[in-house]
XYZ file of N, CA and C in Angstrom:
519
model
N -123.012 28.849 -3.171
C -122.624 29.020 -1.813
C -122.240 30.465 -1.559
N -121.611 31.041 -2.582
C -121.219 32.423 -2.422
C -122.446 33.300 -2.340
N -123.468 32.999 -3.127
C -124.681 33.811 -3.101
C -125.371 33.628 -1.756
N -125.391 32.403 -1.273
C -126.047 32.115 -0.011
C -125.348 32.866 1.126
N -124.046 32.903 1.134
C -123.285 33.608 2.165
C -123.528 35.096 2.063
N -123.599 35.611 0.827
C -123.828 37.036 0.636
C -125.215 37.412 1.119
N -126.219 36.576 0.837
C -127.582 36.853 1.287
C -127.676 36.807 2.811
N -127.024 35.879 3.411
C -127.038 35.786 4.882
C -126.373 37.014 5.483
N -125.257 37.435 4.914
C -124.545 38.616 5.417
C -125.401 39.860 5.250
N -126.079 39.983 4.074
C -126.938 41.142 3.833
C -128.118 41.120 4.788
N -128.685 39.961 5.030
C -129.823 39.839 5.956
C -129.430 40.215 7.372
N -128.277 39.787 7.784
C -127.807 40.143 9.131
C -127.553 41.636 9.241
N -127.028 42.231 8.188
C -126.761 43.669 8.194
C -128.068 44.436 8.290
N -129.082 44.019 7.496
C -130.377 44.692 7.535
C -131.062 44.467 8.881
N -130.913 43.341 9.476
C -131.523 43.052 10.777
C -130.928 43.949 11.850
N -129.662 44.257 11.738
C -128.995 45.126 12.717
C -129.449 46.559 12.617
N -129.860 46.986 11.435
C -130.296 48.368 11.246
C -131.599 48.608 11.985
N -132.488 47.707 11.969
C -133.802 47.899 12.569
C -133.795 47.797 14.085
N -132.796 47.237 14.681
C -132.768 47.056 16.134
C -131.712 47.987 16.722
N -132.143 48.825 17.633
C -131.191 49.715 18.297
C -130.745 49.069 19.600
N -129.521 49.374 19.973
C -129.003 48.839 21.226
C -129.649 49.591 22.384
N -130.048 48.905 23.373
C -130.638 49.512 24.561
C -129.522 49.798 25.562
N -129.377 51.130 25.960
C -128.386 51.499 26.964
C -129.083 51.516 28.316
N -128.446 51.006 29.310
C -129.019 51.017 30.651
C -128.703 52.328 31.362
N -129.537 52.761 32.280
C -129.278 53.959 33.090
C -129.524 53.640 34.547
N -128.898 54.445 35.363
C -129.102 54.351 36.808
C -128.788 55.731 37.362
N -129.284 56.074 38.504
C -128.984 57.381 39.086
C -128.795 57.243 40.587
N -128.166 58.250 41.127
C -127.941 58.306 42.570
C -127.869 59.779 42.953
N -127.881 60.066 44.199
C -127.750 61.445 44.676
C -126.570 61.530 45.630
N -126.084 62.751 45.823
C -125.060 62.986 46.834
C -125.349 64.325 47.491
N -124.847 64.521 48.679
C -125.057 65.753 49.436
C -123.888 66.702 49.234
N -124.197 67.976 49.243
C -123.190 69.030 49.242
C -123.355 69.749 50.569
N -122.295 69.833 51.369
C -122.426 70.416 52.702
C -121.310 71.415 52.980
N -121.609 72.317 53.863
C -120.618 73.266 54.388
C -121.109 73.707 55.751
N -120.200 74.043 56.613
C -120.542 74.580 57.921
C -119.995 75.993 57.992
N -120.885 76.952 58.170
C -120.475 78.343 58.311
C -120.178 78.573 59.788
N -119.008 79.084 60.065
C -118.601 79.294 61.449
C -118.730 80.768 61.827
N -118.923 81.002 63.113
C -118.842 82.371 63.611
C -117.391 82.797 63.508
N -117.181 83.959 62.936
C -115.823 84.447 62.750
C -115.834 85.964 62.762
N -114.782 86.552 63.299
C -114.613 88.005 63.272
C -113.150 88.322 62.995
N -112.938 89.477 62.390
C -111.582 89.930 62.097
C -111.525 91.441 62.271
N -110.482 91.907 62.951
C -110.235 93.346 63.032
C -109.611 93.732 61.697
N -110.333 94.509 60.895
C -109.841 94.854 59.563
C -109.109 96.188 59.532
N -109.318 97.011 60.557
C -108.595 98.288 60.631
C -108.588 98.779 62.070
N -107.479 99.350 62.461
C -107.354 100.009 63.764
C -106.652 101.334 63.489
N -107.433 102.392 63.463
C -106.907 103.708 63.090
C -106.447 104.485 64.316
N -105.281 105.078 64.207
C -104.631 105.784 65.317
C -105.477 106.924 65.865
N -105.240 107.214 67.135
C -105.742 108.439 67.750
C -104.558 109.397 67.760
N -104.638 110.452 66.983
C -103.558 111.442 66.906
C -103.987 112.713 67.627
N -103.464 112.939 68.820
C -103.874 114.103 69.609
C -103.309 115.417 69.080
N -102.223 115.372 68.369
C -101.614 116.618 67.911
C -100.860 117.290 69.049
N -100.842 118.612 69.053
C -100.081 119.370 70.060
C -100.852 119.534 71.363
N -100.178 119.226 72.453
C -100.723 119.411 73.800
C -99.953 120.566 74.427
N -100.666 121.594 74.881
C -100.041 122.801 75.436
C -100.440 122.952 76.905
N -99.665 122.336 77.818
C -100.054 122.369 79.228
C -99.974 123.755 79.864
N -99.191 124.652 79.286
C -99.075 126.004 79.855
C -100.111 126.948 79.251
N -100.707 126.561 78.128
C -101.663 127.431 77.442
C -103.047 126.812 77.414
N -103.505 126.497 76.208
C -104.878 126.023 75.993
C -105.234 124.789 76.813
N -104.279 123.885 77.004
C -104.591 122.645 77.713
C -104.295 122.704 79.203
N -104.045 123.914 79.710
C -103.871 124.078 81.151
C -105.186 123.796 81.871
N -106.294 124.193 81.264
C -107.609 123.987 81.881
C -108.581 123.240 80.973
N -108.205 123.017 79.737
C -109.086 122.343 78.777
C -108.420 121.059 78.290
N -109.124 119.920 78.394
C -108.527 118.673 77.903
C -108.359 118.702 76.383
N -107.500 117.834 75.904
C -107.267 117.693 74.466
C -107.973 116.426 73.997
N -108.906 116.577 73.066
C -109.682 115.448 72.568
C -109.291 115.103 71.136
N -109.372 113.835 70.819
C -109.145 113.336 69.458
C -109.868 111.998 69.340
N -109.973 111.500 68.126
C -110.633 110.206 67.953
C -109.942 109.390 66.871
N -110.211 108.119 66.911
C -109.745 107.164 65.919
C -110.885 106.190 65.682
N -110.575 105.009 65.196
C -111.636 104.021 65.006
C -111.058 102.616 64.908
N -111.942 101.667 65.143
C -111.642 100.248 64.985
C -112.727 99.698 64.072
N -112.321 98.943 63.068
C -113.298 98.364 62.149
C -113.205 96.846 62.237
N -114.380 96.211 62.430
C -114.450 94.764 62.622
C -115.450 94.178 61.624
N -115.069 93.060 61.016
C -115.965 92.346 60.102
C -116.234 90.969 60.704
N -117.521 90.613 60.793
C -117.908 89.323 61.380
C -118.935 88.612 60.507
N -119.022 87.310 60.706
C -120.071 86.519 60.095
C -121.424 87.096 60.508
N -122.379 87.063 59.612
C -123.713 87.622 59.866
C -124.318 87.045 61.149
N -124.916 87.931 61.941
C -125.602 87.610 63.200
C -124.674 87.120 64.309
N -123.392 87.364 64.181
C -122.441 86.994 65.231
C -122.448 88.062 66.318
N -122.583 87.624 67.564
C -122.459 88.531 68.709
C -120.979 88.650 69.034
N -120.498 89.883 69.115
C -119.068 90.101 69.335
C -118.844 91.218 70.344
N -117.658 91.217 70.923
C -117.254 92.262 71.862
C -115.829 92.681 71.533
N -115.596 93.992 71.554
C -114.266 94.535 71.277
C -113.729 95.157 72.557
N -112.514 94.745 72.915
C -111.856 95.299 74.095
C -110.548 95.962 73.678
N -110.121 96.912 74.504
C -108.835 97.586 74.323
C -108.018 97.333 75.577
N -106.775 96.905 75.417
C -105.961 96.651 76.604
C -105.542 97.973 77.249
N -104.761 97.887 78.304
C -104.366 99.070 79.069
C -103.235 99.857 78.412
N -102.776 99.396 77.272
C -101.660 100.051 76.609
C -100.344 99.499 77.110
N -99.263 99.944 76.493
C -97.930 99.437 76.834
C -97.349 100.087 78.087
N -97.958 101.189 78.546
C -97.408 101.938 79.684
C -98.474 102.270 80.725
N -99.218 101.274 81.215
C -100.291 101.601 82.153
C -99.750 102.197 83.450
N -100.548 103.090 84.028
C -100.172 103.694 85.307
C -100.300 102.662 86.419
N -99.605 102.878 87.501
C -99.724 102.011 88.667
C -101.183 101.996 89.110
N -101.713 100.813 89.344
C -103.100 100.675 89.770
C -104.089 100.526 88.628
N -103.629 100.634 87.396
C -104.509 100.479 86.240
C -105.021 99.046 86.170
N -106.289 98.889 85.822
C -106.887 97.561 85.660
C -107.695 97.541 84.370
N -108.094 96.351 83.953
C -108.952 96.253 82.769
C -110.283 96.957 83.002
N -110.800 96.871 84.221
C -112.076 97.513 84.546
C -111.943 99.028 84.608
N -110.769 99.508 85.007
C -110.536 100.948 85.129
C -109.148 101.278 84.578
N -109.022 101.271 83.242
C -107.703 101.485 82.645
C -107.195 102.911 82.842
N -105.934 103.008 83.196
C -105.266 104.303 83.345
C -104.056 104.275 82.411
N -104.289 104.709 81.192
C -103.265 104.616 80.144
C -102.339 105.825 80.178
N -101.113 105.586 79.708
C -100.119 106.657 79.639
C -99.294 106.525 78.363
N -98.989 107.664 77.773
C -98.006 107.709 76.694
C -96.662 108.017 77.347
N -95.595 107.602 76.710
C -94.260 107.876 77.227
C -93.438 108.609 76.168
N -92.466 109.368 76.638
C -91.563 110.058 75.709
C -90.344 109.201 75.383
N -90.378 107.946 75.755
C -89.252 107.040 75.552
C -88.354 106.979 76.770
N -88.580 107.873 77.706
C -87.833 107.891 78.963
C -88.800 107.672 80.113
N -88.625 108.447 81.163
C -89.451 108.261 82.355
C -90.673 109.182 82.400
N -90.826 110.062 81.440
C -91.953 111.004 81.449
C -93.204 110.356 80.863
N -94.337 110.628 81.505
C -95.606 110.021 81.115
C -96.672 111.099 80.923
N -97.504 110.914 79.905
C -98.640 111.787 79.635
C -99.889 110.911 79.656
N -100.719 111.114 80.675
C -101.909 110.285 80.843
C -102.987 110.598 79.814
N -103.737 109.580 79.453
C -104.856 109.751 78.521
C -105.878 108.656 78.769
N -107.052 108.841 78.213
C -108.117 107.847 78.348
C -108.772 107.629 76.988
N -109.359 106.449 76.819
C -110.123 106.134 75.613
C -111.535 105.762 76.054
N -112.497 106.334 75.353
C -113.903 106.140 75.696
C -114.670 105.548 74.521
N -115.833 104.945 74.846
C -116.715 104.373 73.828
C -117.705 105.394 73.285
N -117.865 106.528 73.970
C -118.891 107.500 73.588
C -118.301 108.894 73.396
N -118.971 109.691 72.576
C -118.494 111.040 72.257
C -118.492 111.957 73.477
N -119.351 111.689 74.453
C -119.385 112.502 75.675
C -118.205 112.173 76.590
N -117.499 111.112 76.248
C -116.333 110.656 77.011
C -116.694 110.380 78.475
N -117.769 109.603 78.619
C -118.224 109.219 79.955
C -118.174 107.712 80.182
N -117.924 106.931 79.116
C -117.877 105.468 79.217
C -116.486 104.968 78.833
N -115.613 104.755 79.821
C -114.255 104.276 79.514
C -114.300 102.948 78.754
N -113.339 102.775 77.872
C -113.238 101.548 77.075
C -112.045 100.769 77.588
N -112.310 99.579 78.104
C -111.247 98.770 78.682
C -111.224 97.365 78.135
N -110.807 96.446 78.998
C -110.597 95.073 78.538
C -111.318 94.039 79.393
N -112.487 94.408 79.916
C -113.298 93.392 80.574
C -114.763 93.580 80.193
N -115.616 92.700 80.694
C -117.026 92.691 80.287
C -117.780 93.955 80.683
N -117.277 94.700 81.666
C -117.995 95.900 82.108
C -117.765 97.102 81.203
N -116.722 97.083 80.411
C -116.431 98.267 79.589
C -115.976 97.930 78.167
N -116.455 96.824 77.656
C -116.180 96.454 76.268
C -117.248 97.069 75.363
N -117.019 97.068 74.075
C -118.017 97.510 73.098
C -118.607 96.266 72.446
N -119.911 96.062 72.607
C -120.571 94.861 72.095
C -121.486 95.200 70.926
N -121.653 94.236 70.013
C -122.529 94.429 68.860
C -122.901 93.081 68.267
N -123.910 93.089 67.405
C -124.283 91.930 66.603
C -124.034 92.295 65.149
N -123.259 91.484 64.473
C -122.869 91.769 63.092
C -124.057 91.675 62.141
N -124.071 92.578 61.172
C -125.089 92.535 60.120
C -124.570 91.817 58.880
N -123.331 91.366 58.915
C -122.766 90.612 57.799
C -121.464 91.201 57.303
N -120.775 90.445 56.465
C -119.440 90.848 56.021
C -119.451 92.029 55.070
N -120.598 92.299 54.432
C -120.666 93.436 53.514
C -120.679 94.764 54.265
N -121.008 94.709 55.554
C -121.106 95.934 56.363
C -120.245 95.816 57.613
N -118.929 96.010 57.494
C -118.088 95.962 58.690
C -118.566 96.996 59.717
N -118.415 96.661 60.974
C -118.799 97.550 62.065
C -117.636 98.506 62.329
N -117.921 99.803 62.341
C -116.910 100.800 62.678
C -117.227 101.352 64.056
N -116.281 101.206 64.960
C -116.413 101.699 66.329
C -115.443 102.858 66.505
N -115.955 104.000 66.905
C -115.101 105.170 67.109
C -114.436 105.082 68.475
N -113.148 105.374 68.512
C -112.396 105.446 69.771
C -112.221 106.927 70.103
N -112.820 107.338 71.212
C -112.782 108.748 71.623
C -111.693 108.927 72.677
N -110.636 109.638 72.325
C -109.512 109.831 73.235
C -109.548 111.183 73.921
N -108.956 111.230 75.111
C -108.850 112.495 75.845
C -107.568 112.507 76.669
N -106.799 113.596 76.526
C -105.658 113.869 77.395
C -106.163 114.902 78.398
N -106.089 114.565 79.670
C -106.597 115.461 80.717
C -105.825 116.775 80.727
N -106.500 117.830 81.120
C -105.892 119.167 81.185
C -104.880 119.250 82.323
N -103.937 120.168 82.167
C -103.025 120.546 83.238
C -101.986 119.530 83.652
N -101.583 118.635 82.782
C -100.538 117.676 83.136
C -99.175 118.358 82.992
N -98.378 118.258 84.027
C -97.080 118.939 84.082
C -95.993 118.006 83.546
N -95.776 118.060 82.236
C -94.801 117.187 81.580
C -93.888 118.021 80.688
N -92.648 117.554 80.471
C -91.750 118.284 79.578
C -92.152 118.108 78.113
N -91.695 119.029 77.293
C -91.956 118.956 75.852
C -91.320 117.693 75.277
N -91.931 117.161 74.244
C -91.415 115.966 73.582
C -92.531 115.240 72.859
N -92.174 114.173 72.186
C -93.155 113.334 71.491
C -93.498 112.151 72.382
N -94.764 111.958 72.621
C -95.242 110.901 73.507
C -96.066 109.897 72.702
N -95.862 108.617 72.977
C -96.595 107.568 72.258
C -96.966 106.428 73.199
N -97.930 105.657 72.766
C -98.322 104.428 73.443
C -98.875 103.489 72.375
N -98.946 102.223 72.687
C -99.521 101.228 71.787
C -100.621 100.492 72.529
N -101.805 100.459 71.937
C -102.964 99.791 72.527
C -103.347 98.623 71.624
N -103.633 97.478 72.230
C -104.050 96.297 71.466
C -105.566 96.170 71.463
N -106.101 95.825 70.306
C -107.536 95.618 70.114
C -107.789 94.116 70.042
N -108.814 93.651 70.753
C -109.188 92.239 70.699
C -110.681 92.141 70.422
N -111.054 91.277 69.478
C -112.468 91.003 69.245
C -112.735 89.571 69.698
N -113.759 89.425 70.532
C -114.150 88.118 71.058
C -115.537 87.803 70.516
N -115.729 86.577 70.047
C -117.022 86.212 69.453
C -117.382 84.786 69.806
């Protein structure tokens, strides 16, 4: 009986060696999705520093010019527009279509200036559709740099002092 049991056990062991277990398989798919949105960000707004204004000398008849820049990064192929508000001290009658900006000495004295979109200083830059700077983005690797061309008109009769203003930049897309 012992031999018979041993032979049966050995036979079962050998039978198991020759037969491999079959593993079942199945497959499925899934989607990977993302939605790229139009987006823009003002990444830099560089000051316009006019330096010294001499109303009794050089700037009596010659305006004082300076420039700065605004840098905007947008999603590729995004149509965008950049506007500049009227500043913190707009002159009476100033509008987005025709901004009349002023720097102040912290008191009641004002020094008028303008910001333009072009080097010839013939296209005022304001805060409506008629005088905004528009562009189509080429992608985030190439931020758009827009130069801000400033001008202080000649012959303004103001006392000596430091004059400042703050202008807000808005990008619409």
